[in-house]
PDB file of C-alpha atoms and ligand atoms in Angstrom:
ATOM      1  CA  UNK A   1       4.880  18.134   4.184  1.00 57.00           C
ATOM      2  CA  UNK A   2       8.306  17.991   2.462  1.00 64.00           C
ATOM      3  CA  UNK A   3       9.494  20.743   4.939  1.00 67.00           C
ATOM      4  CA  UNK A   4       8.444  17.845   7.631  1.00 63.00           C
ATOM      5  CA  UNK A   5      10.045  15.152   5.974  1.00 64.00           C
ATOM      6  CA  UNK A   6      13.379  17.048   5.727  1.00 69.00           C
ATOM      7  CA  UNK A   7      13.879  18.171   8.662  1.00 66.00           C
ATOM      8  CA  UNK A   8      13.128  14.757  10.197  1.00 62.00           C
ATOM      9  CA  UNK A   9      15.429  13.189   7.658  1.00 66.00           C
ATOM     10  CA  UNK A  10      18.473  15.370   8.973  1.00 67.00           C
ATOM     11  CA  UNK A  11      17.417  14.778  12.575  1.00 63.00           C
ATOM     12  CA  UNK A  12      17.331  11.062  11.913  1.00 61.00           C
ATOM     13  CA  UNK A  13      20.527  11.094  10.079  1.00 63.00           C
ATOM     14  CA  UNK A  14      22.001  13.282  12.751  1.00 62.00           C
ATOM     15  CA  UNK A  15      21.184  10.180  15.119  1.00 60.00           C
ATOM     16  CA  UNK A  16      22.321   7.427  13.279  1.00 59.00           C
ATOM     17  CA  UNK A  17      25.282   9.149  13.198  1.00 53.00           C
ATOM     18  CA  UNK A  18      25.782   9.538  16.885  1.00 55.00           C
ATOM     19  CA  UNK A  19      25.428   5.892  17.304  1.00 60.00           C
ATOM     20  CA  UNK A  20      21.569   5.134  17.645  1.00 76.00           C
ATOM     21  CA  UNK A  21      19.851   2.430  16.064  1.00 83.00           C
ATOM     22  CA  UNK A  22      16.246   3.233  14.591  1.00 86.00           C
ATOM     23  CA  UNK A  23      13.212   1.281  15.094  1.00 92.00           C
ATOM     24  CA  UNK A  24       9.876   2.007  13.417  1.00 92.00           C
ATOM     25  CA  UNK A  25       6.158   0.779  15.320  1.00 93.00           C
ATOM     26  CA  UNK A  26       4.127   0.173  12.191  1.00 91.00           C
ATOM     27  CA  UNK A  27       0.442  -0.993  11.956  1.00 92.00           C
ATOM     28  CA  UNK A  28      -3.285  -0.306  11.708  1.00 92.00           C
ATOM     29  CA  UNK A  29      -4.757   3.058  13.570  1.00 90.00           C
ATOM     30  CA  UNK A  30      -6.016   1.814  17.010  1.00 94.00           C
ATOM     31  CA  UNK A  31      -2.846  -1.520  17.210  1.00 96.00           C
ATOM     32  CA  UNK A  32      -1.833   0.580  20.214  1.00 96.00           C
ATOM     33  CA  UNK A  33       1.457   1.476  18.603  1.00 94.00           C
ATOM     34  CA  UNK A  34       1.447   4.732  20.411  1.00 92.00           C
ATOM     35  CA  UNK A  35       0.510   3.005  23.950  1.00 94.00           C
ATOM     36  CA  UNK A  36       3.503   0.610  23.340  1.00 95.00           C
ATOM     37  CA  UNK A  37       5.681   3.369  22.224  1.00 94.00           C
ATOM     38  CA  UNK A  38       5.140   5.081  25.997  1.00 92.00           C
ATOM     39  CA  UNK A  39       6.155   1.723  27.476  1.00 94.00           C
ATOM     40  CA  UNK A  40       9.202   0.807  25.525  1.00 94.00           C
ATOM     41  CA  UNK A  41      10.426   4.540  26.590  1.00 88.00           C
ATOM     42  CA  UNK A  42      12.938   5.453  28.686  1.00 75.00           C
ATOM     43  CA  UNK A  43      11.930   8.371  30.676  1.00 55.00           C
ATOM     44  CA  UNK A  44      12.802  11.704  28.683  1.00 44.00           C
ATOM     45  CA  UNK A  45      11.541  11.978  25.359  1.00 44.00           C
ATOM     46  CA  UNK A  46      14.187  13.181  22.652  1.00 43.00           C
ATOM     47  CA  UNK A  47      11.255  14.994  20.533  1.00 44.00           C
ATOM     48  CA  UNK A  48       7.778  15.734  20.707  1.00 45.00           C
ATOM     49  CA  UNK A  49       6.567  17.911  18.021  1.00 42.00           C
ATOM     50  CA  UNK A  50       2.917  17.540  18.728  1.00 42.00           C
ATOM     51  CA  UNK A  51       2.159  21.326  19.020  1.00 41.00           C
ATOM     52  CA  UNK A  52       2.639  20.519  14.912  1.00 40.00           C
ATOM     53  CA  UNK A  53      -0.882  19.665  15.565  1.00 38.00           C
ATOM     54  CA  UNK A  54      -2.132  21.574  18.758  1.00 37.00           C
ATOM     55  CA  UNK A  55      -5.788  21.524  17.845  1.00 38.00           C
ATOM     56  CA  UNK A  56      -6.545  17.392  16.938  1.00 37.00           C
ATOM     57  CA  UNK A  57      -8.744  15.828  19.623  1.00 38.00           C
ATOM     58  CA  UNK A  58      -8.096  12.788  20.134  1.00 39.00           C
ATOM     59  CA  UNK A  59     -11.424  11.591  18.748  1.00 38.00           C
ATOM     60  CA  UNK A  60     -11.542  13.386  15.375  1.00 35.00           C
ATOM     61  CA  UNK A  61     -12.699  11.938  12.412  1.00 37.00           C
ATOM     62  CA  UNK A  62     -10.291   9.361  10.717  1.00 37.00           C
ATOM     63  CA  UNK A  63      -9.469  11.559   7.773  1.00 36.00           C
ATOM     64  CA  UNK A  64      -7.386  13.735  10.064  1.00 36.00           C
ATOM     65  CA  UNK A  65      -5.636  11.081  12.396  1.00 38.00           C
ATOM     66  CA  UNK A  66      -4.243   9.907   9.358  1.00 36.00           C
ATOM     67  CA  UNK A  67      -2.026  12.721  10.044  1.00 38.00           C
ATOM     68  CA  UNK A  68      -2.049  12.486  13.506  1.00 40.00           C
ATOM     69  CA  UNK A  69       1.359  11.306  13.419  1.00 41.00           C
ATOM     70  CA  UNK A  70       3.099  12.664  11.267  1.00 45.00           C
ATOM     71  CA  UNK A  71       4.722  15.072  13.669  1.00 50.00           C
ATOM     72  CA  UNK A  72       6.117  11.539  14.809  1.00 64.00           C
ATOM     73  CA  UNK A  73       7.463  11.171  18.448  1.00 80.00           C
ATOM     74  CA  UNK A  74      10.576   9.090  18.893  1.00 83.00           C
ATOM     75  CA  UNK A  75      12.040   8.224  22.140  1.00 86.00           C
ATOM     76  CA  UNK A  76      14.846   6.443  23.733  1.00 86.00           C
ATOM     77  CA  UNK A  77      13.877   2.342  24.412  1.00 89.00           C
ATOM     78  CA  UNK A  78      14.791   1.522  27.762  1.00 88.00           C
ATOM     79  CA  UNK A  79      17.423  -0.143  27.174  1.00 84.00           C
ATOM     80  CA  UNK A  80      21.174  -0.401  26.952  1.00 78.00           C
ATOM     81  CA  UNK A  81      22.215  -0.413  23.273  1.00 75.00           C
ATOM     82  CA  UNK A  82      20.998   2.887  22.050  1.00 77.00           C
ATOM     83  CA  UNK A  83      18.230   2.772  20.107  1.00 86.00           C
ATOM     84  CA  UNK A  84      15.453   5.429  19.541  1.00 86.00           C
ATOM     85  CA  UNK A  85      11.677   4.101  18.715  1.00 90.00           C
ATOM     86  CA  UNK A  86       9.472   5.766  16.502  1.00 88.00           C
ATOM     87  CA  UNK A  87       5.582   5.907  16.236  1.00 88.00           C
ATOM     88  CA  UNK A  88       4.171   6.480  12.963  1.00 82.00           C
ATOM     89  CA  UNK A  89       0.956   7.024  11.145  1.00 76.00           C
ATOM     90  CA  UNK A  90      -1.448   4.125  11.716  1.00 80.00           C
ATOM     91  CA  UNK A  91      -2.517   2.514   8.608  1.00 78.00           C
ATOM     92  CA  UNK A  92      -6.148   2.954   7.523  1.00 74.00           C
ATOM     93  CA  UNK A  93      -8.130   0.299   5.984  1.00 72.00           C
ATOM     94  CA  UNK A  94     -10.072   0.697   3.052  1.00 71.00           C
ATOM     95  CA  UNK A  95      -7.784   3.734   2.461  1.00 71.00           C
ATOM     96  CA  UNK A  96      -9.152   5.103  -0.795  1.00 71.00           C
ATOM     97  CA  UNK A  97      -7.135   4.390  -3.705  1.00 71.00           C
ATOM     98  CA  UNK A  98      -5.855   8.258  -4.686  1.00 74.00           C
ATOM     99  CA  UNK A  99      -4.817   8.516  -1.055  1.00 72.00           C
ATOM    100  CA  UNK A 100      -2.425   5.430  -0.772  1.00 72.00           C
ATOM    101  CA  UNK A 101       0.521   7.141  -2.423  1.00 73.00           C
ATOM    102  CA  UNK A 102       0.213   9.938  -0.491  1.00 70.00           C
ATOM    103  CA  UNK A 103       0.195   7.850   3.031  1.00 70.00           C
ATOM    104  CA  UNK A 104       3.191   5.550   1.882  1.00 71.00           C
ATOM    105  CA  UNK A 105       5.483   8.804   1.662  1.00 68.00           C
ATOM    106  CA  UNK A 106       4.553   9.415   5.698  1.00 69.00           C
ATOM    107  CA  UNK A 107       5.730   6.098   6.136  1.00 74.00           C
ATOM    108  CA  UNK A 108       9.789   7.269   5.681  1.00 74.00           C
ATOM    109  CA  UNK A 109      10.437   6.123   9.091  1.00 74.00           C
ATOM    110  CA  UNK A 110       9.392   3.107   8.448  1.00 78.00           C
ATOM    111  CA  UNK A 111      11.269   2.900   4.997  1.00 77.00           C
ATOM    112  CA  UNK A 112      14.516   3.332   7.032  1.00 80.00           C
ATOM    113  CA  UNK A 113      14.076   2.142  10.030  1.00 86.00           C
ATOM    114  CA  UNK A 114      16.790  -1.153  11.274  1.00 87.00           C
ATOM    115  CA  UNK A 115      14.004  -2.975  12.565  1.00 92.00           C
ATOM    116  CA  UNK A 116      10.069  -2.559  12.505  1.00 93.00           C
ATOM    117  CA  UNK A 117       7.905  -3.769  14.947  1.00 95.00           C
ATOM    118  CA  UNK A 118       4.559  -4.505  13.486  1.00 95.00           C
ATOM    119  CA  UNK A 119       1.467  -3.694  15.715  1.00 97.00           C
ATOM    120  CA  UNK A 120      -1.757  -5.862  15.362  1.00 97.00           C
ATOM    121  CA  UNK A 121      -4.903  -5.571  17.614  1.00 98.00           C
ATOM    122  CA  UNK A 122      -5.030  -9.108  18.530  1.00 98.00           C
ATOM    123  CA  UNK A 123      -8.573  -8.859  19.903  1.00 98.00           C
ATOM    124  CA  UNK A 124      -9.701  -8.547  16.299  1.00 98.00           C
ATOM    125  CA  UNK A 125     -11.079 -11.742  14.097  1.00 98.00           C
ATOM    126  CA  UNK A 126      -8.521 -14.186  12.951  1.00 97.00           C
ATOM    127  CA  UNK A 127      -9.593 -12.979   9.325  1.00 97.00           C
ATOM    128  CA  UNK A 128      -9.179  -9.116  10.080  1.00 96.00           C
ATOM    129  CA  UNK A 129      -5.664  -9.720  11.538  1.00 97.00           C
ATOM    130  CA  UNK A 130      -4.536 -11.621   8.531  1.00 97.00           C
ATOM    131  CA  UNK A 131      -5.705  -9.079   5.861  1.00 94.00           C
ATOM    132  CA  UNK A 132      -4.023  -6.226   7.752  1.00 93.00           C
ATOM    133  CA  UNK A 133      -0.930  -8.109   8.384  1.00 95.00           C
ATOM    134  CA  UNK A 134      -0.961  -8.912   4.445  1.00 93.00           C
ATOM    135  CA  UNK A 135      -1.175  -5.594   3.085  1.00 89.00           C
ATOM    136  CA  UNK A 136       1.235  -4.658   6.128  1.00 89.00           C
ATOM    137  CA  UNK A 137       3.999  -6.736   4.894  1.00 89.00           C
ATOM    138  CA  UNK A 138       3.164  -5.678   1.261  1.00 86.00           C
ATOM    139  CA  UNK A 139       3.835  -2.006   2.077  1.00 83.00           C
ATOM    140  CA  UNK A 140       6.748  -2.784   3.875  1.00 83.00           C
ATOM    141  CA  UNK A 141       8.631  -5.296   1.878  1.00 79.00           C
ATOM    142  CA  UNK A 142       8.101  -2.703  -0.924  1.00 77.00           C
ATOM    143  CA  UNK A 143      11.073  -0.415   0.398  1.00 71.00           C
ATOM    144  CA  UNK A 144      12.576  -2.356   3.330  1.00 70.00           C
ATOM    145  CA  UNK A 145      14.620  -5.162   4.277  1.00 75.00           C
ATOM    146  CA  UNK A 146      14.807  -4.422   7.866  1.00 83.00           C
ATOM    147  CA  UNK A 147      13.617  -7.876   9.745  1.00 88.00           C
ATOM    148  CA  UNK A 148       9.600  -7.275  11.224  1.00 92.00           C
ATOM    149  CA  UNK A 149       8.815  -8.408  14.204  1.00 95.00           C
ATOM    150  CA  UNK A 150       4.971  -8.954  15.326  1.00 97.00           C
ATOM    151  CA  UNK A 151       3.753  -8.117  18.367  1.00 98.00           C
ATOM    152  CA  UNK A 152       0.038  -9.363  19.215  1.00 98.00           C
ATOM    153  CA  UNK A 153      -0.917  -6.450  21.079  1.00 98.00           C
ATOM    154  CA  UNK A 154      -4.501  -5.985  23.703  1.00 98.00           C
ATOM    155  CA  UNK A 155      -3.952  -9.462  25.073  1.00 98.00           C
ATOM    156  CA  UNK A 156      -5.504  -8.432  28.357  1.00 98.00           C
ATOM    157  CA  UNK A 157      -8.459  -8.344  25.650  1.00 98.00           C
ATOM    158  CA  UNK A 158      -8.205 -12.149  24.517  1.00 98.00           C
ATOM    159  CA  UNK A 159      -8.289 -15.618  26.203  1.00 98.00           C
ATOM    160  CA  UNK A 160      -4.873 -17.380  26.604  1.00 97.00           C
ATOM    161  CA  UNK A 161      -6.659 -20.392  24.225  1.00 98.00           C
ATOM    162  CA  UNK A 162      -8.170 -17.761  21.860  1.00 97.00           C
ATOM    163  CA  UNK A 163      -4.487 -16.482  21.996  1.00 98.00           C
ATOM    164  CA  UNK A 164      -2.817 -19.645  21.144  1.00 97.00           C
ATOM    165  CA  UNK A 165      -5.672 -20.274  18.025  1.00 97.00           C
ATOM    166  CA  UNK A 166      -4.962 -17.042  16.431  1.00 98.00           C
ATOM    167  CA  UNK A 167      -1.263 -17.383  17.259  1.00 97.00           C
ATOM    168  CA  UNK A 168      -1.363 -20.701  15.419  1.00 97.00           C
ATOM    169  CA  UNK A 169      -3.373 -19.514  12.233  1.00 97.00           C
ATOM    170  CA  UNK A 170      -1.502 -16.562  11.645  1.00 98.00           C
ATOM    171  CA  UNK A 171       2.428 -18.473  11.756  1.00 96.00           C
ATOM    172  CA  UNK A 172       3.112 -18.316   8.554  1.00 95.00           C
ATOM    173  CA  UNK A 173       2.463 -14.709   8.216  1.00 94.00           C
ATOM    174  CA  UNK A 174       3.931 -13.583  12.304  1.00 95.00           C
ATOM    175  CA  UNK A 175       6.087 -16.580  12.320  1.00 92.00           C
ATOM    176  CA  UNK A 176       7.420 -16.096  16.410  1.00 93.00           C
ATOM    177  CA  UNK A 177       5.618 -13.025  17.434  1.00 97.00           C
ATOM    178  CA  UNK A 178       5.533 -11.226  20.747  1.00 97.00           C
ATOM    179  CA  UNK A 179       2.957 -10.939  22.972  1.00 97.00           C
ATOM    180  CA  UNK A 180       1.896  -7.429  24.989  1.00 98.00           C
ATOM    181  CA  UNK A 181      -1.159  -5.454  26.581  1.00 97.00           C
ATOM    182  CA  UNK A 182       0.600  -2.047  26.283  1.00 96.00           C
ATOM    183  CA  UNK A 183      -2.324  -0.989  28.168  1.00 96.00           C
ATOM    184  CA  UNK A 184      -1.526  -3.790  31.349  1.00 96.00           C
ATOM    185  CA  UNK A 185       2.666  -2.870  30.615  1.00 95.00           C
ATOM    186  CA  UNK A 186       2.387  -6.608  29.960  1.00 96.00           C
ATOM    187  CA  UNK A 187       5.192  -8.001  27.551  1.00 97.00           C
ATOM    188  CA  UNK A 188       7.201  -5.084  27.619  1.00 96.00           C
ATOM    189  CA  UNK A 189      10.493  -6.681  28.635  1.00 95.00           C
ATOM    190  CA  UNK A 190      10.456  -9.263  26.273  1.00 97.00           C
ATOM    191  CA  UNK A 191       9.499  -7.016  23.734  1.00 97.00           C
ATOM    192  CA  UNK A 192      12.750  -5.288  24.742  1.00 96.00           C
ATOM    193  CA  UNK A 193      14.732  -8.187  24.916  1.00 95.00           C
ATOM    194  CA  UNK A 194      13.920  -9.427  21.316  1.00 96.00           C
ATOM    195  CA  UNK A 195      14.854  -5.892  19.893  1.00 95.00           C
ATOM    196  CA  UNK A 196      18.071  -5.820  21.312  1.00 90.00           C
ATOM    197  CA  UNK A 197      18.778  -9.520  19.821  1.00 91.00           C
ATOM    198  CA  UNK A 198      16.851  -9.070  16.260  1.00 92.00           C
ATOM    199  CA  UNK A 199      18.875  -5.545  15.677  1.00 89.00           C
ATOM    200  CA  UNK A 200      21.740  -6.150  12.934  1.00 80.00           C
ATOM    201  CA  UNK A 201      24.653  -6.551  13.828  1.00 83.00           C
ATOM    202  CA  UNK A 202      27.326  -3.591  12.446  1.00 81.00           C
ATOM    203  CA  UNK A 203      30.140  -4.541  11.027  1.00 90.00           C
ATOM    204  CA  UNK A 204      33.308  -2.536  10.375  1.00 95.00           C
ATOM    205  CA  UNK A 205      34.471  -1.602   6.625  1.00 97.00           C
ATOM    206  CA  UNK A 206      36.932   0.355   5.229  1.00 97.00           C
ATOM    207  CA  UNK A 207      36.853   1.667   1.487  1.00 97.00           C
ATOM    208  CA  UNK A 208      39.855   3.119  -0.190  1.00 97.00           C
ATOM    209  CA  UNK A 209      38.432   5.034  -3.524  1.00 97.00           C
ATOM    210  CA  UNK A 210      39.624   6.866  -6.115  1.00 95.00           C
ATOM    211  CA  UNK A 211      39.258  10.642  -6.210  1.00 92.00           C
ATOM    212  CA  UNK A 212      36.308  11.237  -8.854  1.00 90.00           C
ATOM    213  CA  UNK A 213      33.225  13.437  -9.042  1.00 88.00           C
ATOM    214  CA  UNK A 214      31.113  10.134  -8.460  1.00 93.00           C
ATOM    215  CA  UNK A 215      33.237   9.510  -5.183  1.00 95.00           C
ATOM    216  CA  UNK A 216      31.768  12.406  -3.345  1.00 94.00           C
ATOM    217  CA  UNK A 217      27.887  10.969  -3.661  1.00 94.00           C
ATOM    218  CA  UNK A 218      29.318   7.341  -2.517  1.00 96.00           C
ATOM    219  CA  UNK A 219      30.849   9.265   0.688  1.00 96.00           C
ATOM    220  CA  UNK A 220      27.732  11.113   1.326  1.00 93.00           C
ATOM    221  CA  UNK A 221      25.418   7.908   0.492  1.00 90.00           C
ATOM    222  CA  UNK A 222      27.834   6.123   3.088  1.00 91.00           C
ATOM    223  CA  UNK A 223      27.222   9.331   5.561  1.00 88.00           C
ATOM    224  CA  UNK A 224      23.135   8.510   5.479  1.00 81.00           C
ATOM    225  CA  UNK A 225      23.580   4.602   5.865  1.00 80.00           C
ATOM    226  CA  UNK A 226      26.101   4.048   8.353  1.00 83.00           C
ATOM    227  CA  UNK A 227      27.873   5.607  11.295  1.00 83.00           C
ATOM    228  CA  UNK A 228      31.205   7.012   9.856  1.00 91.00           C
ATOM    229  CA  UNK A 229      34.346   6.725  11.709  1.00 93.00           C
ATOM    230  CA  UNK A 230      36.967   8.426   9.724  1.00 95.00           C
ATOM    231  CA  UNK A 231      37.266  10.075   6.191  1.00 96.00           C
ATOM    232  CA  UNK A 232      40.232  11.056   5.057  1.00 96.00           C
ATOM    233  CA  UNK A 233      40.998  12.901   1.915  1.00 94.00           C
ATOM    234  CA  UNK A 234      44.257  12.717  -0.901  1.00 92.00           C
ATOM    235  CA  UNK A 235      45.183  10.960  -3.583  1.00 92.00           C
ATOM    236  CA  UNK A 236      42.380   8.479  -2.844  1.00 94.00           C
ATOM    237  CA  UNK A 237      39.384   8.926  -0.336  1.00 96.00           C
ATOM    238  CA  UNK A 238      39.419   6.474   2.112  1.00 97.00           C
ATOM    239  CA  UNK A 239      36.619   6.089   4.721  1.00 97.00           C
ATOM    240  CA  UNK A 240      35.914   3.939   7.843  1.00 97.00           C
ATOM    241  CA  UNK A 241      32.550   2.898   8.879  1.00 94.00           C
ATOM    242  CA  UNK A 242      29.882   0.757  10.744  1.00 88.00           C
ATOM    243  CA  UNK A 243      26.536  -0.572   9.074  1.00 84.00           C
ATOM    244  CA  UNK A 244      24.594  -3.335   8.446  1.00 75.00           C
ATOM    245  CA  UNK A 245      25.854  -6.177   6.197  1.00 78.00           C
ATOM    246  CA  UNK A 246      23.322  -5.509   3.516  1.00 76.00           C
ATOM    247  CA  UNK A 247      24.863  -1.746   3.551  1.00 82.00           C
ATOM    248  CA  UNK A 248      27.859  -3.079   3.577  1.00 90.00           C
ATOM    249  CA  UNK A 249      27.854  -4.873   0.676  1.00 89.00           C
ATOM    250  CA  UNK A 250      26.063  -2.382  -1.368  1.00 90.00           C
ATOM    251  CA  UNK A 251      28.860   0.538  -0.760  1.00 94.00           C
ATOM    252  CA  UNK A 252      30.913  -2.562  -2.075  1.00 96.00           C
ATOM    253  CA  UNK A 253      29.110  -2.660  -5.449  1.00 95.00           C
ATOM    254  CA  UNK A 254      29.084   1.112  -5.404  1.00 95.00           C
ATOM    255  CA  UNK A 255      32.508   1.377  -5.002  1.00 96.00           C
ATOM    256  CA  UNK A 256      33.490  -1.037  -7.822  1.00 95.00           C
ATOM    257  CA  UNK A 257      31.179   0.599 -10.380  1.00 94.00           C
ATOM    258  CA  UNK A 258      32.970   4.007  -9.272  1.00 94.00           C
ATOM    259  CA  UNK A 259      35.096   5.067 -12.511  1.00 90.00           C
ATOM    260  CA  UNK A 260      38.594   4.583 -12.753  1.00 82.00           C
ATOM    261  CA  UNK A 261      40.578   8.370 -12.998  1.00 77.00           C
ATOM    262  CA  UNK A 262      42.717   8.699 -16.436  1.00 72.00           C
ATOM    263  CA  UNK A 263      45.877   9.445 -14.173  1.00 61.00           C
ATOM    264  CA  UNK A 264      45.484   6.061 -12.788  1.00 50.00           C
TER     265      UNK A 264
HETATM  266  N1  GTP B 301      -7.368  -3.139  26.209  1.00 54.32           N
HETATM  267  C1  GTP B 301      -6.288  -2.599  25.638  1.00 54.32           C
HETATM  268  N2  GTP B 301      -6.374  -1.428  25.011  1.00 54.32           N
HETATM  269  C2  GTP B 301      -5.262  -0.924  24.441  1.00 54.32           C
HETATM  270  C3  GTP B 301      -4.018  -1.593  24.485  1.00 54.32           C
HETATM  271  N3  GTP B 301      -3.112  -0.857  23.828  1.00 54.32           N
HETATM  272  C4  GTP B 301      -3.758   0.238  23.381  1.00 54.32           C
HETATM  273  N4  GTP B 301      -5.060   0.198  23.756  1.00 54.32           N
HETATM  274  C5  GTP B 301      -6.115   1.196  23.469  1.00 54.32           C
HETATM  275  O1  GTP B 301      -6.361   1.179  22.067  1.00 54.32           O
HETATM  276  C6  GTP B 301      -6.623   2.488  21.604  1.00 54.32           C
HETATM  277  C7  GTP B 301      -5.638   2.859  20.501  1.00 54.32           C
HETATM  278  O2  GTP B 301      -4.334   2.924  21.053  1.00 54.32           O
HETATM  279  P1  GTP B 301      -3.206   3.832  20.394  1.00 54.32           P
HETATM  280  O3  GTP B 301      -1.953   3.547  21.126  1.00 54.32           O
HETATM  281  O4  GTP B 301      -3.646   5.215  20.294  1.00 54.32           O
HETATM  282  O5  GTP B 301      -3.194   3.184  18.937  1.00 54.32           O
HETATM  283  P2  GTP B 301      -2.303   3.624  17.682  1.00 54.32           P
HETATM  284  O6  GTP B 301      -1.851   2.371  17.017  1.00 54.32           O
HETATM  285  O7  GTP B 301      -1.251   4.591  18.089  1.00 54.32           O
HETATM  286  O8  GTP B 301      -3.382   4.318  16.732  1.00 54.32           O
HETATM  287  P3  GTP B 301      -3.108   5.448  15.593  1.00 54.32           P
HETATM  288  O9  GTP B 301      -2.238   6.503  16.175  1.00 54.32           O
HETATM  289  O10 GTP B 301      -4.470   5.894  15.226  1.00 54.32           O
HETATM  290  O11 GTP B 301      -2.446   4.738  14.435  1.00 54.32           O
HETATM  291  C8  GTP B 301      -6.518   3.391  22.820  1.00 54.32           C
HETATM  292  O12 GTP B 301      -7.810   3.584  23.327  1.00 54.32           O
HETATM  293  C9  GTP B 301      -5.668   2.592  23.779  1.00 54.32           C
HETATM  294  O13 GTP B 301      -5.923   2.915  25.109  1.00 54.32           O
HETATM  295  C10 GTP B 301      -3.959  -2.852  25.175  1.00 54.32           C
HETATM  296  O14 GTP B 301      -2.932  -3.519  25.281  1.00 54.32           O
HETATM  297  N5  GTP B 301      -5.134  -3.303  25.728  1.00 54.32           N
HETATM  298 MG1   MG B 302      -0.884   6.553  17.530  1.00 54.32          MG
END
């Protein structure tokens, strides 16, 4: 698994880098995150590593589509702005306990993703779709501040006034979500529409630093977070970059707890 996780760490770094922002489909097994994922695609697929798992039917027994995904696919959205969707592993309720850790490390995509749309079956109970949606946003506020979006998903399975109910009792929790039957393509453009608008805006920095052992991490801490314009290296290391505001800032604080040099 860590061989997994590091080479889809450098792939995903290797995008971020070339200008793409990531967004993470997160939710139950069976939401329809990988149904939605094939709609929000643009036509070629940038990976596919399911031969990872040639010989999983699509009906085996829950224990092993936990890991169904884990070879995650991640396309293009069909959309201007670059930005690459990514499916993940489904959550499983009733998970047992030993085997949450484990699952939360799959969820890396998730942990760094810009934006995460969160899948729920909305042809479920009320009282089903607010427990999952709880422990949803408990897993992901853990590690994340990237904004969630809902999207009620199987509406083609629901009533527009059973809709409306279950929108209503769950507001606090999906305050604004989207609507879609991934399975009808229905809701897809909004959907589209509402990443390009929740995405963070970048905004431009530029660090001057002094040349110290510590420096080096901060410039290779900047590399994973945000798209680097320029470095450039002598007396003092000064590099140019784009990221969120929240990354922003924190280079910020990293920079001003970076030791002064003696010769200063
Ligand atoms: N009626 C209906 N069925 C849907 C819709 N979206 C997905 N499905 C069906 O729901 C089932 C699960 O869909 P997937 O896309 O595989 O769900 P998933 O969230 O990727 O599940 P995991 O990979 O197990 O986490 C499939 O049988 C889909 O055909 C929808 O909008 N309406
Ligand atoms: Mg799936």
């Amino acid at each position: 698994l860590d061989g997994i996780e590091a080479t889809e760490q450098h792939r995903r770094e290797q995008r971020r880098e070339s200008g793409f922002d990531l967004v993470a489909l997160a939710g139950y097994t069976n939401a329809g995150k990988s149904t939605l994922l094939r709609r929000l695609a643009a036509d070629v697929a940038v990976d596919e590593n399911e031969e990872l798992h040639p010989d999983l039917e699509p009906t085996a027994e829950s224990e092993d589509r936990l890991f169904t995904t884990l070879g995650t696919t991640t396309r293009r959205a069909a959309m201007d702005r670059p930005v690459l969707v990514t499916d993940t592993v489904g959550f499983i309720a009733d998970l047992p306990h030993w085997l949450v850790e484990s699952f939360k490390s799959t969820l890396d995509s998730v942990y760094r993703a810009d934006l995460v749309l969160l899948v729920v079956d909305a042809s479920e109970s009320v009282e089903e779709m607010r427990e999952k949606l709880v422990t949803a946003h408990d897993t992901l506020y853990e590690r994340n501040e990237a904004p969630i979006v809902t999207v009620l998903n199987k509406t083609d399975l629901v009533s527009p006034d059973d809709l409306a109910e279950k929108r209503d009792a769950l507001s606090s929790l999906a305050p604004n979500p989207l609507t879609a039957s991934a399975a009808e393509a229905d809701g897809i453009d909004d959907l589209l529409d509402r990443i390009e608008r929740d995405l963070p805006d970048y905004e431009h920095e530029r660090l001057v630093l002094p040349m110290t052992d510590e420096t080096m991490s901060l410039v290779s801490w900047i590399h994973d977070h945000a798209r680097v314009e320029d470095v450039s290296y002598g007396d003092q290391v000064t590099v140019a970059f784009e990221a969120r505001p929240t990354v922003i800032e924190q280079s910020r604080d990293r920079a001003a707890d970076l030791p002064i040099p003696e010769s200063a």
